[in-house]
Coordinates of C-alpha atoms in Angstrom, one line a residue:
A1 CA 50.9 -14.4 10.5
R2 CA 47.9 -16.1 9.7
R3 CA 44.8 -14.7 9.7
G4 CA 43.1 -14.0 13.6
L5 CA 47.2 -14.8 15.2
A6 CA 49.1 -12.2 16.4
T7 CA 52.7 -11.8 15.3
R8 CA 55.3 -12.8 17.6
R9 CA 58.2 -15.4 17.9
I10 CA 57.2 -19.3 18.8
K11 CA 60.1 -19.7 21.8
V12 CA 61.7 -23.0 21.6
G13 CA 59.8 -25.9 23.5
E14 CA 56.2 -23.5 23.5
A15 CA 53.1 -24.9 21.4
N16 CA 52.9 -23.8 18.2
P17 CA 49.5 -21.9 17.8
H18 CA 49.3 -22.5 13.9
Q19 CA 48.9 -26.5 15.2
A20 CA 47.0 -26.3 18.2
N21 CA 43.4 -28.0 18.1
H22 CA 40.6 -25.4 17.3
T23 CA 38.4 -26.7 19.7
M24 CA 36.6 -24.5 22.2
A25 CA 38.8 -25.2 25.0
G26 CA 41.8 -24.7 22.3
R27 CA 40.3 -21.3 21.7
Q28 CA 40.1 -20.4 25.0
A29 CA 43.6 -21.5 26.2
L30 CA 45.4 -19.3 23.1
Q31 CA 43.2 -16.2 24.3
K32 CA 44.5 -16.7 27.6
L33 CA 48.1 -16.6 26.3
G34 CA 47.3 -13.6 24.0
V35 CA 47.9 -15.6 21.1
L36 CA 44.3 -15.7 19.8
T37 CA 41.8 -12.9 19.7
V38 CA 38.1 -12.9 19.6
K39 CA 36.8 -11.3 16.4
A40 CA 33.8 -9.0 16.2
Q41 CA 33.1 -11.2 12.6
D42 CA 33.0 -14.6 14.6
T43 CA 31.1 -13.1 17.5
V44 CA 28.2 -12.3 14.7
R45 CA 28.8 -15.2 12.8
K46 CA 28.0 -17.5 16.2
S47 CA 24.7 -15.5 16.9
T48 CA 23.2 -15.6 13.4
R49 CA 23.9 -19.5 13.4
A50 CA 22.0 -19.6 17.1
A51 CA 19.1 -18.0 15.6
I52 CA 18.8 -20.0 13.0
R53 CA 18.8 -23.3 15.3
E54 CA 16.1 -21.4 17.4
A55 CA 13.9 -20.2 14.1
Q56 CA 14.4 -23.9 13.5
R57 CA 13.2 -25.1 16.8
D58 CA 10.0 -22.4 16.9
R59 CA 8.7 -23.7 13.3
R60 CA 5.2 -22.0 12.8
W61 CA 2.2 -23.3 11.0
H62 CA 0.4 -21.3 8.8
F63 CA -3.1 -21.9 7.6
V64 CA -4.7 -21.0 4.5
D65 CA -8.6 -21.3 3.0
A66 CA -8.0 -21.6 -0.5
A67 CA -11.8 -21.2 -1.3
G68 CA -12.0 -18.5 -4.4
Y69 CA -8.3 -18.2 -4.6
P70 CA -6.5 -18.4 -8.1
V71 CA -4.1 -20.7 -7.9
G72 CA -1.2 -18.9 -9.6
K73 CA -1.4 -16.1 -6.7
L74 CA -2.1 -18.4 -4.2
A75 CA 1.3 -20.5 -4.7
A76 CA 3.0 -17.2 -5.2
A77 CA 2.0 -16.4 -1.9
I78 CA 2.9 -19.6 -0.4
A79 CA 6.3 -20.5 -2.0
P80 CA 8.1 -17.8 -0.1
V81 CA 6.5 -18.5 3.1
L82 CA 7.9 -22.4 2.7
R83 CA 11.6 -21.0 2.1
G84 CA 11.2 -18.4 5.2
K85 CA 11.9 -15.7 3.3
H86 CA 9.5 -13.8 5.3
K87 CA 12.0 -14.1 8.4
P88 CA 14.6 -11.7 8.8
I89 CA 17.4 -14.5 9.2
W90 CA 16.6 -16.3 5.7
E91 CA 19.2 -17.4 4.0
K92 CA 19.1 -19.7 0.7
Q93 CA 20.9 -22.6 2.1
E94 CA 19.2 -23.0 5.1
L95 CA 15.7 -24.7 5.9
E96 CA 14.0 -22.4 8.4
G97 CA 11.0 -22.4 6.5
D98 CA 7.6 -22.8 8.1
F99 CA 4.5 -25.4 7.8
V100 CA 1.5 -24.2 5.5
V101 CA -2.0 -25.9 5.7
V102 CA -3.9 -25.3 2.9
I103 CA -7.8 -26.3 3.1
N104 CA -10.8 -26.1 0.7
A105 CA -8.0 -26.8 -2.4
A106 CA -11.2 -28.3 -4.3
R107 CA -12.4 -24.9 -4.4
I108 CA -9.7 -23.2 -5.9
H109 CA -10.3 -21.1 -8.9
L110 CA -8.6 -20.6 -12.5
T111 CA -9.3 -17.7 -14.6
G112 CA -10.6 -17.5 -18.1
K113 CA -11.1 -21.5 -20.0
K114 CA -7.4 -22.4 -18.3
W115 CA -9.4 -25.5 -16.8
D116 CA -10.3 -27.0 -20.6
Q117 CA -7.1 -25.1 -22.0
K118 CA -4.2 -25.8 -19.6
L119 CA -2.8 -29.2 -19.9
Y120 CA -0.3 -31.7 -17.3
R121 CA 1.7 -34.0 -19.6
R122 CA 4.0 -37.0 -18.6
H123 CA 5.7 -39.4 -20.6
S124 CA 6.5 -43.2 -20.0
G125 CA 9.9 -42.9 -21.6
Y126 CA 8.5 -45.4 -24.3
P127 CA 7.8 -44.3 -27.8
G128 CA 4.5 -43.1 -28.0
G129 CA 4.2 -43.0 -24.3
L130 CA 3.1 -39.3 -24.1
S131 CA -0.4 -38.7 -21.8
E132 CA -1.7 -35.4 -21.3
R133 CA -5.1 -34.6 -19.3
P134 CA -6.9 -31.1 -19.1
A135 CA -6.2 -28.8 -15.4
R136 CA -10.1 -29.7 -15.1
E137 CA -9.6 -33.3 -15.2
H138 CA -6.6 -33.2 -13.2
Q139 CA -8.2 -31.7 -10.4
R140 CA -11.3 -34.2 -10.4
R141 CA -8.6 -36.9 -10.3
K142 CA -5.9 -35.5 -7.6
V143 CA -8.0 -33.1 -5.8
G144 CA -5.6 -30.1 -5.0
D145 CA -2.2 -31.5 -7.2
V146 CA -3.0 -28.3 -9.6
L147 CA -2.0 -26.0 -6.5
R148 CA 0.6 -28.2 -5.7
K149 CA 2.4 -28.6 -8.8
A150 CA 2.3 -24.8 -9.0
I151 CA 4.0 -24.6 -6.1
W152 CA 6.6 -26.9 -6.8
G153 CA 7.5 -24.9 -9.9
M154 CA 8.0 -22.0 -7.9
L155 CA 10.5 -23.6 -5.3
P156 CA 14.3 -23.6 -6.1
K157 CA 15.3 -26.6 -8.4
N158 CA 17.8 -28.2 -6.1
K159 CA 17.9 -31.1 -3.4
I160 CA 15.8 -28.7 -0.5
R161 CA 12.9 -28.4 -2.8
K162 CA 11.4 -32.3 -1.6
T163 CA 12.4 -31.0 1.9
L164 CA 10.1 -27.8 1.5
M165 CA 7.4 -29.4 -0.2
S166 CA 7.0 -32.1 2.4
R167 CA 6.2 -28.9 4.9
L168 CA 3.2 -28.3 2.7
R169 CA -0.1 -30.0 3.5
V170 CA -2.9 -29.6 1.0
F171 CA -6.4 -31.0 2.0
P172 CA -9.7 -30.7 -0.5
G173 CA -12.2 -30.0 2.0
S174 CA -12.3 -28.0 5.4
V175 CA -11.5 -31.4 8.0
H176 CA -7.8 -31.4 8.5
P177 CA -5.6 -33.6 11.7
H178 CA -3.6 -29.9 12.5
V179 CA -6.3 -28.3 14.2
H180 CA -4.0 -28.0 17.6
S181 CA -0.9 -27.2 15.6
I182 CA -0.8 -23.6 16.3
K183 CA 0.0 -22.9 20.0
H184 CA 0.2 -19.1 19.9
P185 CA -1.5 -16.3 17.7
L186 CA 0.9 -15.1 14.9
V187 CA 1.0 -12.3 12.1
S188 CA 1.0 -14.5 9.3
P189 CA 2.1 -13.6 5.7
L190 CA -0.9 -15.6 4.8
S191 CA -3.5 -14.1 6.8
K192 CA -7.0 -12.9 5.6
D193 CA -6.1 -9.2 5.1
N194 CA -2.6 -10.1 3.1
L195 CA -4.6 -12.2 0.5
R196 CA -7.9 -10.2 0.4
Q197 CA -6.4 -8.2 -2.5
M198 CA -6.4 -11.7 -4.9
K199 CA -9.8 -13.0 -4.3
W200 CA -13.1 -13.0 -5.8
N201 CA -12.5 -12.3 -9.2
P202 CA -14.9 -12.3 -11.3
F203 CA -13.7 -14.2 -14.5
S204 CA -12.3 -17.1 -12.1
K205 CA -14.1 -20.3 -11.3
P206 CA -13.6 -23.5 -9.5
A207 CA -13.5 -27.3 -11.5
F208 CA -16.2 -28.6 -9.6
K209 CA -19.8 -27.8 -10.0
P210 CA -21.6 -26.3 -6.9
H211 CA -23.4 -29.6 -5.9
E212 CA -20.3 -31.6 -6.6
L213 CA -18.2 -29.4 -3.9
E214 CA -21.0 -30.8 -0.7
Q215 CA -18.8 -34.2 -0.9
F216 CA -15.5 -32.2 0.5
D217 CA -17.7 -30.4 3.3

């Protein structure tokens, strides 16, 4: 007997349950005949999928003030939220992550001499086409891209990475168009209380000088 079907003989002229259309109406008809029984695992599977769909409809927005935070630790805190790992219904193949809005990306920090020693490389594909620039110059050309690249490297290397990155919004200053995106208060894993332990490192500093940061206010 097939899995989920009771073991009984098929009479002549009777519909074969093995060939029945397993739609909702077909399943209900087979259940009335006593041929097909509803299993507990089917119910659990349906409830799990319904919860995932509900989570996708109720996608939340998290706001992070990046001023004073080191790039690596902040990226390690943002990447799981984009994937939805803070939710109890998380599955690695599903896309139930939330949106993350990062403000004051011009004020993020790097420790030590990383602003001058850390290099970002790219190649055009032609001989001699290698170009590299230090992190300080890259941050000045594309403000916030240092943090964006750090988060990009912490996401899974597959087709869903671009979709996850589309939910990340990085702004150099405190002005952003997502002020009214939060509709209800929530306890965020990216709240100030959870991120307080990684802030104000005495050996970290931003890429811009204090008088240069005024242009982003």
